[in-house]
Amino acid sequence: MRIEKVKDGIKFTVKVQPKSSRAEIAGIQGEYLKVKVTAAPTRGEANKECIKVLSSWLGVKASQVEIERGKTSRIKRVKVKGDPEKLIHNFNINI
């Protein structure tokens, strides 16, 4: 899995599994961080829950997490704003 450091945060790719029994980070699956959400993929509900799960997991505010690409796809490019070194540290500790 590749984590890209940018000036104001990090970027990585997630694979979202909607309508799961639990909302959780399910580990690394190939090139993606797998995120399970209980919401259905309608009206952006799964995206909102994905942001909530990621923000809680990384210890940041939900407003710091943004889906840059893939809003209607299970594969999403995510940007998390903040100190890149701290975010990568949190990412590696939690995986």
XYZ file of C-alpha atoms in Angstrom:
95
model
C 0.000 0.000 0.000
C 1.290 3.433 -0.918
C 0.876 6.509 1.277
C 1.750 9.736 -0.502
C 3.071 12.619 1.581
C 1.904 16.045 0.418
C 2.638 19.490 1.817
C -0.488 19.647 3.971
C -1.170 15.973 4.737
C -1.240 12.508 3.210
C -3.085 10.740 0.402
C -3.921 7.073 0.033
C -6.457 4.794 -1.628
C -9.255 2.972 0.151
C -11.663 0.245 -0.874
C -15.044 0.681 0.781
C -17.369 -2.215 1.542
C -20.871 -0.782 2.099
C -23.705 -2.513 3.986
C -21.282 -4.364 6.254
C -22.325 -5.634 9.664
C -19.721 -3.374 11.339
C -18.024 -0.062 10.567
C -14.286 -0.665 10.842
C -10.879 -0.630 9.218
C -10.416 -4.168 7.896
C -6.694 -3.955 7.114
C -4.740 -3.696 3.910
C -6.058 -5.474 0.840
C -3.509 -5.293 -1.967
C -2.973 -1.624 -2.792
C -5.912 -0.437 -0.675
C -6.865 0.190 2.915
C -10.157 -1.681 3.310
C -12.898 0.244 5.106
C -16.156 -1.455 6.046
C -19.211 0.724 6.600
C -22.765 -0.154 7.620
C -24.377 2.486 5.402
C -25.745 1.749 1.948
C -24.050 3.447 -1.020
C -26.941 5.842 -1.609
C -27.120 9.627 -1.240
C -23.487 9.738 -0.105
C -24.230 7.931 3.165
C -21.413 5.385 2.743
C -18.964 8.211 1.928
C -19.945 10.107 5.081
C -19.483 7.013 7.210
C -16.162 6.231 5.511
C -14.904 9.706 6.442
C -16.113 9.224 10.015
C -14.378 5.830 10.352
C -11.111 7.129 8.863
C -11.076 10.283 11.001
C -11.655 8.309 14.181
C -9.014 5.742 13.217
C -6.382 8.404 12.464
C -7.301 10.640 15.404
C -8.271 13.681 13.341
C -11.438 15.711 12.825
C -13.821 14.559 10.099
C -13.336 17.934 8.398
C -9.685 16.995 7.806
C -10.633 13.941 5.702
C -11.693 14.464 2.100
C -12.587 12.037 -0.682
C -10.760 13.480 -3.685
C -11.747 10.877 -6.272
C -14.183 8.000 -6.474
C -17.235 9.449 -4.764
C -19.459 7.004 -6.685
C -16.995 4.091 -6.675
C -15.867 1.601 -4.038
C -12.257 2.598 -4.765
C -11.583 6.102 -3.416
C -8.577 8.421 -3.248
C -8.545 10.069 0.174
C -6.646 13.098 1.426
C -6.148 13.690 5.137
C -5.024 17.176 6.128
C -2.533 17.648 8.930
C 1.111 17.057 9.773
C 2.223 14.324 7.320
C 4.739 12.758 9.733
C 2.196 12.501 12.553
C -0.488 11.105 10.233
C 1.847 8.446 8.824
C 2.893 7.541 12.367
C -0.766 7.159 13.429
C -1.505 5.164 10.276
C 1.351 2.716 10.921
C 0.495 2.288 14.608
C -3.164 1.544 13.885
C -2.702 -0.903 11.017
